[in-house]
GROMACS .gro file of C-alpha atoms in nm:
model
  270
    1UNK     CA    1   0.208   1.941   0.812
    2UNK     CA    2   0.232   1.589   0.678
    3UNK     CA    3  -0.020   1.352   0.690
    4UNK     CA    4  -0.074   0.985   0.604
    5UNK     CA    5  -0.329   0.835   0.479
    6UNK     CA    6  -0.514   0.518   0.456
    7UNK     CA    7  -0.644   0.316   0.150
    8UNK     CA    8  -0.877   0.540  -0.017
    9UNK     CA    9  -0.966   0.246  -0.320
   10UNK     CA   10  -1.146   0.483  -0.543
   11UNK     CA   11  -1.335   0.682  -0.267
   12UNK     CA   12  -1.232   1.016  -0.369
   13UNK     CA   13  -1.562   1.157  -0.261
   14UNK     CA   14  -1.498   1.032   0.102
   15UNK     CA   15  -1.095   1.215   0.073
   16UNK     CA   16  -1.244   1.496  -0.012
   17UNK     CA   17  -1.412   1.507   0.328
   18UNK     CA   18  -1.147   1.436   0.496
   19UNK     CA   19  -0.940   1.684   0.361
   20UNK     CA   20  -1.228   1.905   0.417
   21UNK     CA   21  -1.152   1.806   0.769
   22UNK     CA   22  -0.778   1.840   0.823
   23UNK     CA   23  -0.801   2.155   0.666
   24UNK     CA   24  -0.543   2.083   0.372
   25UNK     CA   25  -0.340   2.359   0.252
   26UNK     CA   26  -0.178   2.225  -0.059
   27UNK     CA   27   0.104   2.505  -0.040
   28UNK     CA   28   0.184   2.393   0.288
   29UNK     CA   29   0.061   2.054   0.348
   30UNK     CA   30   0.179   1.697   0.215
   31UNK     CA   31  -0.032   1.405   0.216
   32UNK     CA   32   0.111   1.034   0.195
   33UNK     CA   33  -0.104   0.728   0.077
   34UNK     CA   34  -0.032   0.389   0.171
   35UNK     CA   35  -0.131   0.246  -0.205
   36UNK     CA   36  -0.443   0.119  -0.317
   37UNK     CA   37  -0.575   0.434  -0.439
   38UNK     CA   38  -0.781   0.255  -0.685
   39UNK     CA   39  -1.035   0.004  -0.750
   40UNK     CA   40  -1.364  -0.159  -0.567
   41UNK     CA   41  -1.470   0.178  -0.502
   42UNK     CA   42  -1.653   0.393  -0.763
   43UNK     CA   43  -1.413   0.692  -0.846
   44UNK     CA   44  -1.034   0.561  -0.902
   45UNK     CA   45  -1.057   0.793  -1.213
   46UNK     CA   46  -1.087   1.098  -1.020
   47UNK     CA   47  -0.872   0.954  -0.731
   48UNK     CA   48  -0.549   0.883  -0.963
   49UNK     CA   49  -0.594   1.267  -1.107
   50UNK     CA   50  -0.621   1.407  -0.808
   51UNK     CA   51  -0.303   1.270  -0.625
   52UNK     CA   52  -0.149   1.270  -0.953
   53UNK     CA   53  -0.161   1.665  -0.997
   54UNK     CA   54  -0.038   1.722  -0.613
   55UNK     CA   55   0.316   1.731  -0.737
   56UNK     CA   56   0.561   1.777  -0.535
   57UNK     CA   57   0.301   1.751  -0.187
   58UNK     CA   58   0.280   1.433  -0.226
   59UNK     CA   59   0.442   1.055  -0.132
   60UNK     CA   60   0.292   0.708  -0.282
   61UNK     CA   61   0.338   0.359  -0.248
   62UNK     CA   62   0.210   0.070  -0.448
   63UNK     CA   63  -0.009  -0.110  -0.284
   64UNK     CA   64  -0.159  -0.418  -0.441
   65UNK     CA   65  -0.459  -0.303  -0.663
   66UNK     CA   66  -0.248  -0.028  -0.803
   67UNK     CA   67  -0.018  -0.310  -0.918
   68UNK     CA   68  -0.339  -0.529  -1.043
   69UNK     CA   69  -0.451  -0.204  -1.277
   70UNK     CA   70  -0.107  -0.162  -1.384
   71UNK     CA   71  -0.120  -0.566  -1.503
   72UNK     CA   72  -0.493  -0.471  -1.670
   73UNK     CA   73  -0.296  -0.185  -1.852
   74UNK     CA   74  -0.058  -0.369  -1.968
   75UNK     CA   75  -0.329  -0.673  -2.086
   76UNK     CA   76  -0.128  -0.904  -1.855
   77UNK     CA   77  -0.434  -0.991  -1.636
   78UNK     CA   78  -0.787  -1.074  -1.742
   79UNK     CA   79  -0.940  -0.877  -1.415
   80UNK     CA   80  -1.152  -0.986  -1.126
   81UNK     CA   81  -1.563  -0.965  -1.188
   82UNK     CA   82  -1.530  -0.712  -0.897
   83UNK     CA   83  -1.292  -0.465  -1.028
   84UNK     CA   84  -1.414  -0.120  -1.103
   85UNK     CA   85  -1.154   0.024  -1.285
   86UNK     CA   86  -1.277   0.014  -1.631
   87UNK     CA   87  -1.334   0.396  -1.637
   88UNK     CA   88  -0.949   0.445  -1.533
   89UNK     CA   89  -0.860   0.190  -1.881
   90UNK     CA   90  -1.077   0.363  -2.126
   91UNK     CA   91  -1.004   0.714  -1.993
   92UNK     CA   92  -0.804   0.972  -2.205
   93UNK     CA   93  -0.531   1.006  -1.985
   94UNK     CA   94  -0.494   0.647  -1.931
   95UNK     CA   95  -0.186   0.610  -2.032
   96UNK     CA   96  -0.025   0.916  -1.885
   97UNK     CA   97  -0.191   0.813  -1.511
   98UNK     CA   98  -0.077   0.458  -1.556
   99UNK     CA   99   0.307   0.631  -1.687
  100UNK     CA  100   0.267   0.821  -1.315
  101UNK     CA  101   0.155   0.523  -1.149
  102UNK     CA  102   0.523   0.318  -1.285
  103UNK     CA  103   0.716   0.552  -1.116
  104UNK     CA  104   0.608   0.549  -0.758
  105UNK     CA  105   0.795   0.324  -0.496
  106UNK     CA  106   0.670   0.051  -0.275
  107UNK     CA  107   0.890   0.193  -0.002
  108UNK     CA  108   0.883   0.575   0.110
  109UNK     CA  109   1.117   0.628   0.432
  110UNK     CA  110   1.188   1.008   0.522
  111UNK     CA  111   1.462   1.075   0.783
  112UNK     CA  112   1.332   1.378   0.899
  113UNK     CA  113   1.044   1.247   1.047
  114UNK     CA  114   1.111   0.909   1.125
  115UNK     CA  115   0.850   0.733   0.897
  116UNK     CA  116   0.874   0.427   0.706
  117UNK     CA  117   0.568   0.372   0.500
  118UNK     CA  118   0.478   0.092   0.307
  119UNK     CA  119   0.163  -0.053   0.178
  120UNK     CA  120   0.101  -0.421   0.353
  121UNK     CA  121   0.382  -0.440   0.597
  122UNK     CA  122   0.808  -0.509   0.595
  123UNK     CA  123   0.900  -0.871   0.582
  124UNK     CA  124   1.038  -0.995   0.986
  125UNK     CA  125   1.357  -1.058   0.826
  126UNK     CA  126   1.426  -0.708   0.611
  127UNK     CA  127   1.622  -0.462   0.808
  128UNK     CA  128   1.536  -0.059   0.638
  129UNK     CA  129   1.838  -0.108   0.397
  130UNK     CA  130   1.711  -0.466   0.288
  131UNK     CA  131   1.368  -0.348   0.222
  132UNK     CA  132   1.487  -0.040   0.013
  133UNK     CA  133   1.761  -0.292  -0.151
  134UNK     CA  134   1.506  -0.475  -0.256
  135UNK     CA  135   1.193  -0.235  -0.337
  136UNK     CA  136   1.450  -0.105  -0.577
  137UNK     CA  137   1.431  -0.447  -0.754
  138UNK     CA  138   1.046  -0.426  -0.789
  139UNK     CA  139   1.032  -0.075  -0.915
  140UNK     CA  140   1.337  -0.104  -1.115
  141UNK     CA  141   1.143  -0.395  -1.365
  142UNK     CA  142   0.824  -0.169  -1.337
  143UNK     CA  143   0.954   0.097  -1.503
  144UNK     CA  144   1.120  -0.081  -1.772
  145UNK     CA  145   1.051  -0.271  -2.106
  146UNK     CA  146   1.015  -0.616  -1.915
  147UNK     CA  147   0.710  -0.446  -1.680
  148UNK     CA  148   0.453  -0.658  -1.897
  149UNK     CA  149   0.649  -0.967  -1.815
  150UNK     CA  150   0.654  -0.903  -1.478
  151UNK     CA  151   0.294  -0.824  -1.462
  152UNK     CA  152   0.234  -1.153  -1.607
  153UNK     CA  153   0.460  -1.348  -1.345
  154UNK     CA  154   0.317  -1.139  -1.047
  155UNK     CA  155   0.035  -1.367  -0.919
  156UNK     CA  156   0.047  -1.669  -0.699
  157UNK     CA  157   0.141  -1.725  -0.374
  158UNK     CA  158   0.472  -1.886  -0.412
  159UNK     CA  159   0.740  -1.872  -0.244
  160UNK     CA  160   0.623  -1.869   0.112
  161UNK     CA  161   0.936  -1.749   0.257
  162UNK     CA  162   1.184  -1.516   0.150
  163UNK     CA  163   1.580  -1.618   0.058
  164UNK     CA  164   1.863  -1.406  -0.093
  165UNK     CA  165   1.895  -1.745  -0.289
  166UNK     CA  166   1.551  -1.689  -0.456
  167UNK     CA  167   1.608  -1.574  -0.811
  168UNK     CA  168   1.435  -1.467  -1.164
  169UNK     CA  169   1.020  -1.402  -1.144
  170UNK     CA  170   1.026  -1.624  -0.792
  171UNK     CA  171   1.220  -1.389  -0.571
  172UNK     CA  172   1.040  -1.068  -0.789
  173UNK     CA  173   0.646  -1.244  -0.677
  174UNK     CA  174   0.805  -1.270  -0.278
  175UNK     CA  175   0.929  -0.936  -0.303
  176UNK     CA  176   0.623  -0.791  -0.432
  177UNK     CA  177   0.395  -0.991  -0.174
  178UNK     CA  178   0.591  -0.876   0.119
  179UNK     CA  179   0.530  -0.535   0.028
  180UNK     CA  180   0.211  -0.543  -0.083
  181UNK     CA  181  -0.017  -0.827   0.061
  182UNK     CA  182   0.152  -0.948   0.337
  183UNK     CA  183  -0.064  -0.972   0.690
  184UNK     CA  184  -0.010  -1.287   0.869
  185UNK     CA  185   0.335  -1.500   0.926
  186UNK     CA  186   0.377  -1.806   1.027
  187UNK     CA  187   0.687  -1.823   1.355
  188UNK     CA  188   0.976  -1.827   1.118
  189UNK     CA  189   0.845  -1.522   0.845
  190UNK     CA  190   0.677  -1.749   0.611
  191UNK     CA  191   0.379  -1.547   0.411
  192UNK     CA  192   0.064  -1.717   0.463
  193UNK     CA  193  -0.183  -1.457   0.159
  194UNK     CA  194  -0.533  -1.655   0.263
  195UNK     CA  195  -0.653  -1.544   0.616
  196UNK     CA  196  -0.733  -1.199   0.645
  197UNK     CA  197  -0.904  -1.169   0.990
  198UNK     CA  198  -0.812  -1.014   1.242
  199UNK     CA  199  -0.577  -1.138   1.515
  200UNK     CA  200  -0.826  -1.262   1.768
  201UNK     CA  201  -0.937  -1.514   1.444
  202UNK     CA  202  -0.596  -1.621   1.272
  203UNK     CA  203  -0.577  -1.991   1.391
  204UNK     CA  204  -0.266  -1.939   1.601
  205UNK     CA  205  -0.091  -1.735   1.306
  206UNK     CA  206   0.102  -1.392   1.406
  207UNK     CA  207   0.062  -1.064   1.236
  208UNK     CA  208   0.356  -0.967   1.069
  209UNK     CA  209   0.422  -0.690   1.308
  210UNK     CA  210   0.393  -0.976   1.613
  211UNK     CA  211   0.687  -1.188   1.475
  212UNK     CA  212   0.951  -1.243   1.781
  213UNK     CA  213   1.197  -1.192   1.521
  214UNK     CA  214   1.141  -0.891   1.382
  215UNK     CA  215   1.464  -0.699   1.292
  216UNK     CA  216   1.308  -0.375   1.202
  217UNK     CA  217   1.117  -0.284   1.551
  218UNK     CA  218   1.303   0.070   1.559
  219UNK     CA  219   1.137   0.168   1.278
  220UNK     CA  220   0.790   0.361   1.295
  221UNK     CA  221   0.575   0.205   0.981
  222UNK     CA  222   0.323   0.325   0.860
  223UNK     CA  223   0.091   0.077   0.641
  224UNK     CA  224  -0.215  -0.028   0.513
  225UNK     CA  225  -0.409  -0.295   0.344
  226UNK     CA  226  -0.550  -0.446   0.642
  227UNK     CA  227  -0.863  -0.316   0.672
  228UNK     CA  228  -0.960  -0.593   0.954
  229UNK     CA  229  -0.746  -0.430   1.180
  230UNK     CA  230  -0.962  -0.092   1.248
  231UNK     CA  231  -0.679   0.101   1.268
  232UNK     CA  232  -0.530  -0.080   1.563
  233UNK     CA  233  -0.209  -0.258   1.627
  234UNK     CA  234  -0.143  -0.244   1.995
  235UNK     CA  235   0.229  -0.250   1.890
  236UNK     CA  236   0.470  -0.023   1.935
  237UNK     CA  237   0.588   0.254   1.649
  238UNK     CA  238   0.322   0.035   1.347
  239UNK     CA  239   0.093   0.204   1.264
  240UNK     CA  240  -0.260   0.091   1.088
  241UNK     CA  241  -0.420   0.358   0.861
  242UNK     CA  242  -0.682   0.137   0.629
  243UNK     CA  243  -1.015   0.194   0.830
  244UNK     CA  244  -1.194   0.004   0.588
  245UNK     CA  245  -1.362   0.267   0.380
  246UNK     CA  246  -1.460   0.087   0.062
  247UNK     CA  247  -1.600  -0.134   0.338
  248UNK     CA  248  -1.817   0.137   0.478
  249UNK     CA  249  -1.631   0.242   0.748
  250UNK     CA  250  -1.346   0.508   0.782
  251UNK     CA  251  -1.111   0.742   0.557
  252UNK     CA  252  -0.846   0.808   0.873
  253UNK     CA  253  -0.539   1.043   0.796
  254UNK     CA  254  -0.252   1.029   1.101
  255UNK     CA  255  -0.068   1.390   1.185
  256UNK     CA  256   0.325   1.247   1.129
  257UNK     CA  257   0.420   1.582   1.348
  258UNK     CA  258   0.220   1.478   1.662
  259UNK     CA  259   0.054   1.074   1.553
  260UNK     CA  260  -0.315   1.241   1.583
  261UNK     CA  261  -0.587   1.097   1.351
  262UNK     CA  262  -0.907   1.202   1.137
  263UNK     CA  263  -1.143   1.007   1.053
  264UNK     CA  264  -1.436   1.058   0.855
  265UNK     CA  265  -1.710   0.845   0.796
  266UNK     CA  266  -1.755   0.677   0.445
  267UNK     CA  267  -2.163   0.776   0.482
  268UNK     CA  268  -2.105   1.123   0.568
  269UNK     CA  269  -2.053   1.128   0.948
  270UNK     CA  270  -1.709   1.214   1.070
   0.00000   0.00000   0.00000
């Protein structure tokens, strides 16, 4: 069986119970996360190991704090107060985690199934062989010898829109921001990074998923980073998997082989 997973952000505790739960047979099973497997929570150490030694059972993307301890790693950031990843950076295996952590994608599609899994969401405009097109980009300088300089150009929350005309660390920063914070649109696609409510409160701004002119509506999507959301989309084939569990809340794995969910509670309760 496969299933997907939402943001765990150093909960590992918490995926242990839910894998408790599913019944996980690593010989059998795969699990996929929808990135941020680290930070605000207390035990991304123990998280990155964990997925790291699946192998071959398991499928990552990059979500946006896995990015952000990347950037720490490679001293291109100087951190937010509330990070918690200073046990991950002073670790023994830091390097070889953060070496794993280059190498995953910010796009994982599988034909077989039908999934399309992302971190934050697919841009209106992307069709599936834009986005891979230009995930490639992003993972391509990752894993090179100019990831430090991209690190450092990462932040900010400029340009709004994306172009094929947008070049250099500009269209990298819009790539990256589609994938991997993007919740609200304005009408025509543009990002707007600041509100993070939920629909009901956006001030007349769509989710990303809600855009009229969506080219990739065939595709089923699985995603994260919205924790606001609870899980719930109300729109066809997009499916929500951060329950908010650093928050409190929910650790919620979805069966790809019939769309059933898990949750278990962050306190203990499932």
């Amino acid at each position: 069986m496969n299933y997907a997973i939402g943001d765990i952000q150093g909960c590992f505790s918490v995926l242990e119970r839910l894998l408790e739960y599913i019944q996980f047979d690593p010989s059998n099973d795969v699990l996929w996360f929808t990135g941020d497997l680290v930070n605000r929570g207390p035990q991304s150490l123990e998280t990155l190991r964990f997925i790291k030694n699946l192998g071959a059972q398991h499928h990552v993307v990059l979500g946006n704090h896995d990015l952000h301890l990347l950037a720490l790693g490679y001293q291109a950031h100087p951190g937010w107060k509330e990070d918690t990843l200073r046990e991950v950076l002073d670790a023994s295996d830091c390097e070889e985690l953060l070496t794993w952590l280059r190498q995953q994608p910010l796009l994982y599609h599988d034909d077989h199934l039908g999934f399309t899994m992302v971190h934050a969401g697919l841009a209106p405009m992307w069709d599936l062989a834009t986005a891979k097109r230009v995930a490639k980009e992003i993972e391509t300088v990752i894993r090179s010898d100019t990831a430090a300089e991209f690190f450092r150009h990462m932040y900010g929350n400029q340009p709004e829109k994306w172009s094929e005309q947008l070049l250099g660390w500009d269209r990298l920063r819009c790539i990256t921001n589609y994938f991997t914070r993007l919740r609200f649109c304005y009408p025509d696609g543009r990002l707007e990074l600041k509100n993070k409510n939920t629909p009901s409160f956006s001030g007349g701004l769509i989710p990303w998923f809600e855009v009229k002119t969506r080219v990739n509506v065939e595709l089923k999507i699985l995603f994260g980073h919205w924790a606001a959301l609870g899980g719930i989309t109300n729109t066809p084939n997009v499916y929500a998997l951060d329950t908010g569990c650093v928050w409190g809340h929910q650790l919620t794995a979805m069966r790809l082989e019939d769309e059933k969910r898990f949750s278990v509670d962050a306190h203990g309760r499932k």
